[in-house]
CSV table of C-alpha atoms in Angstrom, one decimal:
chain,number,residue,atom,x,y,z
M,1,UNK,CA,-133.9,-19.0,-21.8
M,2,UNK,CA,-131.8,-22.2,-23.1
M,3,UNK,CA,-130.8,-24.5,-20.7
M,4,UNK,CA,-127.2,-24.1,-21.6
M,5,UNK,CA,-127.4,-20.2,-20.8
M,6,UNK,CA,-128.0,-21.5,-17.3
M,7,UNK,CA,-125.4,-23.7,-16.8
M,8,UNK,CA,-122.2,-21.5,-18.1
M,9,UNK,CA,-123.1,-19.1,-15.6
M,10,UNK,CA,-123.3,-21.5,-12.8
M,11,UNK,CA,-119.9,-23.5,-13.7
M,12,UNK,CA,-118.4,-20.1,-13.2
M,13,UNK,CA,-119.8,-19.5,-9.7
M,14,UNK,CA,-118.8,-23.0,-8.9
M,15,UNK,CA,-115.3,-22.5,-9.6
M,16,UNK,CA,-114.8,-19.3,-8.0
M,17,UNK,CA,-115.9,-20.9,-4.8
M,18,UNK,CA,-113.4,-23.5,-4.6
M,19,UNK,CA,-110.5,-21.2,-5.4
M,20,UNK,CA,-112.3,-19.2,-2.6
M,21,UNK,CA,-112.6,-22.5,-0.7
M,22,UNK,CA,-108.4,-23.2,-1.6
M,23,UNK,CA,-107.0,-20.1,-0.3
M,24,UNK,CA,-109.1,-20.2,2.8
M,25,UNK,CA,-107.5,-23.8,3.3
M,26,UNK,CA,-103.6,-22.8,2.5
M,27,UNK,CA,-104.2,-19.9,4.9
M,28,UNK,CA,-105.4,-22.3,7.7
M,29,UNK,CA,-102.8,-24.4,7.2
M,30,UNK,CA,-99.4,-22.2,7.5
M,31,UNK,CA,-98.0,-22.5,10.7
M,32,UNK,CA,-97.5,-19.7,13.3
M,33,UNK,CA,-94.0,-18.6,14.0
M,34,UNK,CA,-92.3,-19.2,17.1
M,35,UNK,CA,-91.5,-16.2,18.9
M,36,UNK,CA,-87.7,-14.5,18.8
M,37,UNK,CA,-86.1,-14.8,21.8
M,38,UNK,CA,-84.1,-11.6,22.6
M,39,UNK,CA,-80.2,-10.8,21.6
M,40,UNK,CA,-78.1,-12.3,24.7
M,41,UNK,CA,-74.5,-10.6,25.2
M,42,UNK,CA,-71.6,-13.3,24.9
M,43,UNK,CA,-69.0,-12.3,28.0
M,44,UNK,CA,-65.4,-11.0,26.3
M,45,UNK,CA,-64.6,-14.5,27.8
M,46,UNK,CA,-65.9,-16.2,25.6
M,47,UNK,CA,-65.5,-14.3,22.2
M,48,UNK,CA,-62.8,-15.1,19.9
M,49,UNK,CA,-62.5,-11.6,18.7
M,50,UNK,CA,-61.4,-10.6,22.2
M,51,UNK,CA,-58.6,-12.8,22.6
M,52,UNK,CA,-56.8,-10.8,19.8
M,53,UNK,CA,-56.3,-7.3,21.2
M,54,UNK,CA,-55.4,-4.4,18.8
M,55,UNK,CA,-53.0,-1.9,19.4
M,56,UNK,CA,-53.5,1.5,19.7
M,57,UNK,CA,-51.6,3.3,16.9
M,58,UNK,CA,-48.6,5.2,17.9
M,59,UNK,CA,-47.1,8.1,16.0
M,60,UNK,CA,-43.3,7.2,16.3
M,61,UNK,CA,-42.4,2.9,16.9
M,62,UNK,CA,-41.1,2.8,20.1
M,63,UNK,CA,-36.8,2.8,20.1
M,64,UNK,CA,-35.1,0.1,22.0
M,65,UNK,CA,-33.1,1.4,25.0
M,66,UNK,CA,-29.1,0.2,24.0
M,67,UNK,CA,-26.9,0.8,27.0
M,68,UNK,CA,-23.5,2.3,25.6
M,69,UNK,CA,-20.5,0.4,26.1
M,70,UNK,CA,-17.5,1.8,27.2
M,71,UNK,CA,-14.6,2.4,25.3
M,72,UNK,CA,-10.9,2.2,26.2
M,73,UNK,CA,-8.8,5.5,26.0
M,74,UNK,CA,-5.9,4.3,26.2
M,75,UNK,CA,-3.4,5.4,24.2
M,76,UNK,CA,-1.8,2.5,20.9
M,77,UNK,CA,1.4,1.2,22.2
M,78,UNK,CA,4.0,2.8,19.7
M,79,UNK,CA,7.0,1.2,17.5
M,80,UNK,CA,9.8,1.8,18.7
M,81,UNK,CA,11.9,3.1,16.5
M,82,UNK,CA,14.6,1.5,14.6
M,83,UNK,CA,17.1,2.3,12.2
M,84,UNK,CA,17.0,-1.1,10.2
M,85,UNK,CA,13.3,0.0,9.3
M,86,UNK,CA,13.7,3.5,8.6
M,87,UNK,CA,16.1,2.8,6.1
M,88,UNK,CA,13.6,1.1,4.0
M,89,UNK,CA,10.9,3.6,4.9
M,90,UNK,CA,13.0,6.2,3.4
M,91,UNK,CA,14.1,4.8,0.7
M,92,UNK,CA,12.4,1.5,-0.2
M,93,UNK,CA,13.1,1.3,-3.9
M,94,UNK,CA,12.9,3.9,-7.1
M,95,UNK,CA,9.3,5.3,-7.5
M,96,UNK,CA,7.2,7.9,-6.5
M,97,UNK,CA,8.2,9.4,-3.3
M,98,UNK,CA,5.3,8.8,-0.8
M,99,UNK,CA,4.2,10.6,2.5
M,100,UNK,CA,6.1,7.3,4.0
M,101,UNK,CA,9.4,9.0,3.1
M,102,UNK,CA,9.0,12.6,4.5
M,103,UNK,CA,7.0,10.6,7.7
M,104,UNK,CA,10.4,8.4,8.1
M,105,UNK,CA,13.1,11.4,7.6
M,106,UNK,CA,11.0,13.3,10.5
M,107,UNK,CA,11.5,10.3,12.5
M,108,UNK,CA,15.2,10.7,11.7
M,109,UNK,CA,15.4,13.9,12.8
M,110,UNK,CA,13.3,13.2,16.2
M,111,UNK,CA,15.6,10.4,17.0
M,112,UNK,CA,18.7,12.2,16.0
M,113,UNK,CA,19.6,9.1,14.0
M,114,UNK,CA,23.2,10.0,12.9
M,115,UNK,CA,23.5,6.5,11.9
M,116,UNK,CA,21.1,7.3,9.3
M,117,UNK,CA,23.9,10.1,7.5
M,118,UNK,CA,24.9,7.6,4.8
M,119,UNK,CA,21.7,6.3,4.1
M,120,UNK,CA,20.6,9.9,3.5
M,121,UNK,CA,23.7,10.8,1.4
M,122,UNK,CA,23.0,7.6,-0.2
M,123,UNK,CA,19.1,7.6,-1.5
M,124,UNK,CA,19.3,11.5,-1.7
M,125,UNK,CA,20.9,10.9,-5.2
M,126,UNK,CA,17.8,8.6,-6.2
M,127,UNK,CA,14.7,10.5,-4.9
M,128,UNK,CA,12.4,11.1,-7.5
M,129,UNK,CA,11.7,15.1,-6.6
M,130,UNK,CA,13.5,18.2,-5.8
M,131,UNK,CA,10.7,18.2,-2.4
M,132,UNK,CA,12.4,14.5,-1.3
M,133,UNK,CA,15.9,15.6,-1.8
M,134,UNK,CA,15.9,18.9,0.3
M,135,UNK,CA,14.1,17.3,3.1
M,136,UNK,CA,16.9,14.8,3.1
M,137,UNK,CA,19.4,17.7,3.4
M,138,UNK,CA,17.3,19.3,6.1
M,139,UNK,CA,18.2,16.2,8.2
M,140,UNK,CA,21.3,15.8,7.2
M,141,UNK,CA,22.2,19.6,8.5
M,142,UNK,CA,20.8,18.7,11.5
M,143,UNK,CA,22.5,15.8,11.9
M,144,UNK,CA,26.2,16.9,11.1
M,145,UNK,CA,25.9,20.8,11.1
M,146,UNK,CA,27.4,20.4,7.2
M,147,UNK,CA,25.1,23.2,5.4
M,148,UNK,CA,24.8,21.5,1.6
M,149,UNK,CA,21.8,21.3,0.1
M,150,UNK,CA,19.6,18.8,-1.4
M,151,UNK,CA,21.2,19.4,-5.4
M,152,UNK,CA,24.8,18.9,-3.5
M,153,UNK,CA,25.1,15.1,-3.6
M,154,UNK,CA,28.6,14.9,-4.4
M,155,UNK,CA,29.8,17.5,-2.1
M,156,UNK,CA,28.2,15.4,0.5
M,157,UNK,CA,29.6,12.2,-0.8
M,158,UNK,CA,33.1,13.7,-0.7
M,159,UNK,CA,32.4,15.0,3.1
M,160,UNK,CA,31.1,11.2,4.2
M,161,UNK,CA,34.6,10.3,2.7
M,162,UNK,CA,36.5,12.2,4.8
M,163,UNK,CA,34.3,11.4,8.1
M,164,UNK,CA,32.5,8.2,7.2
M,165,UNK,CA,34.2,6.9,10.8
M,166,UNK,CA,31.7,9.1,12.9
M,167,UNK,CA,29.0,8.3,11.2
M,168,UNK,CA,28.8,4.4,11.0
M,169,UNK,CA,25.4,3.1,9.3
M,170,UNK,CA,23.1,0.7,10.4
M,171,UNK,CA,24.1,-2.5,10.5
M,172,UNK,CA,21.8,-4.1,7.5
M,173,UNK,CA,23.4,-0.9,5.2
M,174,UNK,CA,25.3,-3.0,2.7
M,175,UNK,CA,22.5,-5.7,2.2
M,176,UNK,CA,19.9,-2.4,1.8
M,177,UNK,CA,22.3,-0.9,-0.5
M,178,UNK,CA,22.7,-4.5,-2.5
M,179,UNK,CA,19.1,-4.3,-3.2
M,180,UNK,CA,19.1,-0.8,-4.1
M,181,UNK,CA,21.7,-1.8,-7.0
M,182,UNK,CA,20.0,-4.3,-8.2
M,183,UNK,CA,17.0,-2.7,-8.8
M,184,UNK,CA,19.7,-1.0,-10.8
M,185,UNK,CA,20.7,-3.4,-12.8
M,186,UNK,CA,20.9,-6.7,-11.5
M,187,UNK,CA,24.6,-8.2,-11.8
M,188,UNK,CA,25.4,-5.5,-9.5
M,189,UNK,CA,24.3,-7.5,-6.8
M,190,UNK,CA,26.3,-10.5,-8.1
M,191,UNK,CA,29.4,-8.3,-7.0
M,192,UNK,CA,28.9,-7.4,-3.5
M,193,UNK,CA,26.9,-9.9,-2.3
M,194,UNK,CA,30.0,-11.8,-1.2
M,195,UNK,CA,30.4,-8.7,0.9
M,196,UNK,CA,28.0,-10.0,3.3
M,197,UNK,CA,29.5,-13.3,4.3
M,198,UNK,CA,33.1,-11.1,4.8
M,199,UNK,CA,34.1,-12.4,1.8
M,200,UNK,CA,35.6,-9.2,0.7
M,201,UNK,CA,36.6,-6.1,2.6
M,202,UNK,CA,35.1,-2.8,1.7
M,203,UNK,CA,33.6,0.5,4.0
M,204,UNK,CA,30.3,-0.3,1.9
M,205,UNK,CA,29.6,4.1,2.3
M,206,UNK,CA,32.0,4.5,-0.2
M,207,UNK,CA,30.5,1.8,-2.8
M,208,UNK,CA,28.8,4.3,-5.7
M,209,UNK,CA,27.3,3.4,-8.8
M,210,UNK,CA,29.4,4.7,-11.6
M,211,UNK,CA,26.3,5.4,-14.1
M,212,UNK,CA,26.8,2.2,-16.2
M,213,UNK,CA,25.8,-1.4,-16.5
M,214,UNK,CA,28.3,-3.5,-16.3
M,215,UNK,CA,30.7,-3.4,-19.0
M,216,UNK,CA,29.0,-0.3,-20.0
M,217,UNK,CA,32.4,1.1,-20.6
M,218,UNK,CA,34.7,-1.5,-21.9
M,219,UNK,CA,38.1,-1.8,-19.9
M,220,UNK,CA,41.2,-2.0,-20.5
M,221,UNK,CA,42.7,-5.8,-20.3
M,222,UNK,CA,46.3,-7.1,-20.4
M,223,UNK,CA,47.5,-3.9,-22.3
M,224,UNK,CA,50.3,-4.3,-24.4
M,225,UNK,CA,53.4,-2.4,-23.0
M,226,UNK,CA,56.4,-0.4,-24.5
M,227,UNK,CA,59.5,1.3,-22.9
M,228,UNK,CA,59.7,4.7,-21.9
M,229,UNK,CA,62.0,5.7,-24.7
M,230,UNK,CA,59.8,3.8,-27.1
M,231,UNK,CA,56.7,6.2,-25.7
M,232,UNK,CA,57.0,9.1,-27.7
M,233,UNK,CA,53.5,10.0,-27.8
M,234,UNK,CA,53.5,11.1,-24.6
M,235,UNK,CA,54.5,14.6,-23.5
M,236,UNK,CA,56.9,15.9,-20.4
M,237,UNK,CA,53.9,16.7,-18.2
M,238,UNK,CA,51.2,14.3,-18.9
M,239,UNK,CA,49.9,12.1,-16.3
M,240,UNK,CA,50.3,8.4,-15.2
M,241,UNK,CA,49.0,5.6,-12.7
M,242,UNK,CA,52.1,4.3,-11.4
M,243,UNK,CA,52.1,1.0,-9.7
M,244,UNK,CA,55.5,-1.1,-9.1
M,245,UNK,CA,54.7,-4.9,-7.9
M,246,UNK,CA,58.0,-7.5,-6.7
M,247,UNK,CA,60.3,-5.2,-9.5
M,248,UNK,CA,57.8,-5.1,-12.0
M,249,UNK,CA,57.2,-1.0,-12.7
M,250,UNK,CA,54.7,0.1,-14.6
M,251,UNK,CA,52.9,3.3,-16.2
M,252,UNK,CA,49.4,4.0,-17.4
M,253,UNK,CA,48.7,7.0,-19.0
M,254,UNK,CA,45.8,9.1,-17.7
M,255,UNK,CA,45.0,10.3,-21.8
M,256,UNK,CA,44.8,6.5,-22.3
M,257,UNK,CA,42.6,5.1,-19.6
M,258,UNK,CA,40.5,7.8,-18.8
M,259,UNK,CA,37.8,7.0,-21.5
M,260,UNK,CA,37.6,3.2,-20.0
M,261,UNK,CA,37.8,3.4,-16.4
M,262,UNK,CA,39.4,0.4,-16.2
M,263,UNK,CA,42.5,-1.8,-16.0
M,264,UNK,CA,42.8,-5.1,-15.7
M,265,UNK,CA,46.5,-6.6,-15.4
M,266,UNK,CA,49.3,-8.6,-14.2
M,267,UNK,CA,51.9,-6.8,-12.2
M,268,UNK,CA,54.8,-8.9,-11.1
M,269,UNK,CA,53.1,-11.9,-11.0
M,270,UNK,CA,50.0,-10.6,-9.1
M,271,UNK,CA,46.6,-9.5,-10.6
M,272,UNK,CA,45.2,-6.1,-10.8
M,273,UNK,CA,42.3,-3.9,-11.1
M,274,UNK,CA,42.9,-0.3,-11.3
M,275,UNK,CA,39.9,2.2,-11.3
M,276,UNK,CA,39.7,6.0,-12.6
């Protein structure tokens, strides 16, 4: 056999001994492992995670307990009434008629008001319904035992006439009248306010609005005259205004001045207004 068949097969032997010879040496030389000591229980103490404790879910959150408080049953002090105030509450101006009004003629009526008879009379003719009138003449039959009804204004205007001195208004009647006017038309005011410094004397129940604004209807002013023979229009039985002032006698013919309402003149040295 050639030398060199011998020596392949012993450089293989050689080198499988020293990887023999390696792994025998790594295995000697890991170390053993130290031994595990057993679990030890940490006291609740001492664990964070028991220091946060959890709630037991509930099916409803607990309600906080309110105590009630009491409450006072006393009765609201009331108004008392007054007629100054109920005349505005009745009537406060031209518009819709309100549950105010019918609450303000019942107070009327509960208080039997009779004071309140002109003011009734008076804002009957402006209410805005057939409803708002008759409730003011419901009152009003209570009031005066008179049985019109609420389409009668001027049958109860002509019965105030003749017994206006039992049934005096309220005291603040003209100025609530005044403003009532001038919602009107607003010179009207301009002629009565006077009235309330007593500047002119006038039973204010009697004051009406004719229909017009002023100088609606023009007047008659500083007519010229004639004599009665000179008057030959006129007939035996036709009417006139007579008025005689210090001598001076005049005549104004109804078929003349009925169409203006108004005369304005000079009789016998004194000025004066005569209304039809």
């Amino acid at each position: 056999m050639p030398l060199t068949s011998r020596i392949i097969p012993i450089i293989v032997l050689i080198a499988a001994l020293a990887t023999a010879l390696i792994t025998i040496a790594a295995c000697a030389a890991e170390p053993t492992p130290a031994p595990i000591s057993p679990p030890v229980e940490t006291p609740a103490a001492q664990s964070p995670v028991a220091e946060l404790a959890t709630p037991s879910p509930t099916s409803t959150p607990p309600s906080a307990v309110t105590t009630p408080t009491a409450v006072s049953t006393s009765e609201p002090t009331p108004i008392p009434y007054d007629s100054g105030s109920a005349m505005y509450k009745v009537f406060p101006g031209f518009g819709m008629t309100s549950a105010r009004t019918y609450d303000a003629l019942e107070e009327v009526r509960l208080n039997g008001d009779k004071s309140m008879v002109p003011v009734l009379i008076e804002s009957m003719r402006y209410q805005s319904t057939l409803n708002a009138r008759e409730a003011s003449a419901e009152v009003l039959r209570e009031l005066t035992g008179e049985q019109y009804g609420g389409e009668d204004w001027k049958q109860w205007m002509e019965w105030l006439g003749r017994n206006s001195a039992d049934y005096p208004p309220p005291d603040d009647y003209l100025a609530w009248k005044i403003d009532i006017l001038y919602q009107i038309y607003p010179q009207f005011a301009r002629f009565l306010r006077p009235a309330l410094d007593g500047q002119i004397s006038v039973d204010p129940t009697e004051i009406v609005w004719g229909g017009v604004i002023t100088d609606g209807i023009p007047d008659i002013y500083a007519p010229k005259l004639l004599t009665a023979e000179a008057a030959d229009y006129l007939r035996d039985d036709d009417r006139v205004f007579g008025v005689s002032i210090n001598g001076d006698t005049r005549a104004y013919p109804l078929r003349i001045i009925n169409g203006h309402e108004m005369v304005n003149d000079t009789v016998g040295g004194e000025p004066i207004s005569l209304a039809w």
